[in-house]
Amino acid sequence: MEDIRQRLNQIRQNIGRAARHSGRTEKDIILVAVSKTVGPDAVMAAYDMGVTDFGENRVQELIRKSSHLPEARWHFIGRLQTNKVKDVVGRTCLIHSLDRWTLAEEINKRAIRMGIRIPALVQVNITGEGSKTGLDPGEVPAFLQSADQLPALQIMGLMTIAQEDPDPEASRPVFRELARLRSRMAANSPEYVQLGCLSMGMSQDYQVAIEEGADIVRIGSALFEQR
Ligand SMILES: *Cc1c(COP(=O)(O)O)cnc(C)c1O
């Protein structure tokens, strides 16, 4: 677990440096430790080192690990099937992957039943790759308008995944585009939609993402895996 600590320290330094580049500090950035490839032990170790937020992309793993560590904040970051929404609602502080209208309706329905509001980010497919889920940027305005009618769904911002490329600079235009979209939308977003939050950047490109305005970075392998 010592190597997790070393990598975490390095990541925190990098986050701090990138945050200062964009006029912020390390405290302004939320590190979501993506624990999808590791077990509860590594999660516990990271939690003891002060990591408070974890991300999972599969419902079963979310259930398993969050029940080990309910006091952490759990983020859901993967494609969410409508019939699994009931298992996620109540276990997650933020759904990053709201990518279609039927999912928005289902989250709203389940949240109403539980008497809670569910925060979510709208996933946007900036790169246009067919393999990626997410709304086309052009679909976002209408989606936000409609989502404003769902009282238990709380839109908090936007999320994207850049293309896989060993060069982090390749992600910069993608992140810049999402930040632009956020600013455009925020200027005339409907009443209950807040767009304060940008979730972008992974192990490969989180520093670039923060420079371009990310508020949340989702880091898995750089923290949990030997490189
Ligand atoms: C796996 C995953 C991550 C973390 O990826 P790394 O490259 O391991 O940091 C971030 N976001 C999503 C949506 C993921 O599925």
mmCIF file of C-alpha atoms in Angstrom, residues 9 33 35 37 47 49 54-55 61 106 123 133 154 159 164 179 202 212 214 218:
data_model
loop_
_atom_site.group_PDB
_atom_site.id
_atom_site.type_symbol
_atom_site.label_atom_id
_atom_site.label_comp_id
_atom_site.label_asym_id
_atom_site.label_seq_id
_atom_site.Cartn_x
_atom_site.Cartn_y
_atom_site.Cartn_z
ATOM 1 C CA ASN A 9 1.226 12.218 -3.237
ATOM 2 C CA ALA A 33 -10.393 7.531 -7.223
ATOM 3 C CA SER A 35 -11.513 1.757 -7.934
ATOM 4 C CA THR A 37 -9.846 -2.599 -10.988
ATOM 5 C CA TYR A 47 -9.520 6.160 2.223
ATOM 6 C CA MET A 49 -4.800 8.282 3.165
ATOM 7 C CA PHE A 54 -14.460 6.798 -5.235
ATOM 8 C CA GLY A 55 -15.825 5.918 -8.649
ATOM 9 C CA GLU A 61 -19.044 -3.418 -7.804
ATOM 10 C CA GLU A 106 -36.055 6.581 -14.466
ATOM 11 C CA GLN A 123 -22.394 12.984 -20.350
ATOM 12 C CA THR A 133 -21.991 7.090 -25.129
ATOM 13 C CA GLN A 154 -30.639 17.574 -10.070
ATOM 14 C CA MET A 159 -18.993 15.088 -18.050
ATOM 15 C CA GLU A 164 -7.530 7.414 -25.793
ATOM 16 C CA ALA A 179 -15.861 23.966 -20.888
ATOM 17 C CA MET A 202 -8.428 10.542 -16.330
ATOM 18 C CA GLU A 212 -8.992 23.612 -19.025
ATOM 19 C CA ALA A 214 -12.174 20.463 -14.725
ATOM 20 C CA ARG A 218 -11.552 10.549 -12.367
#
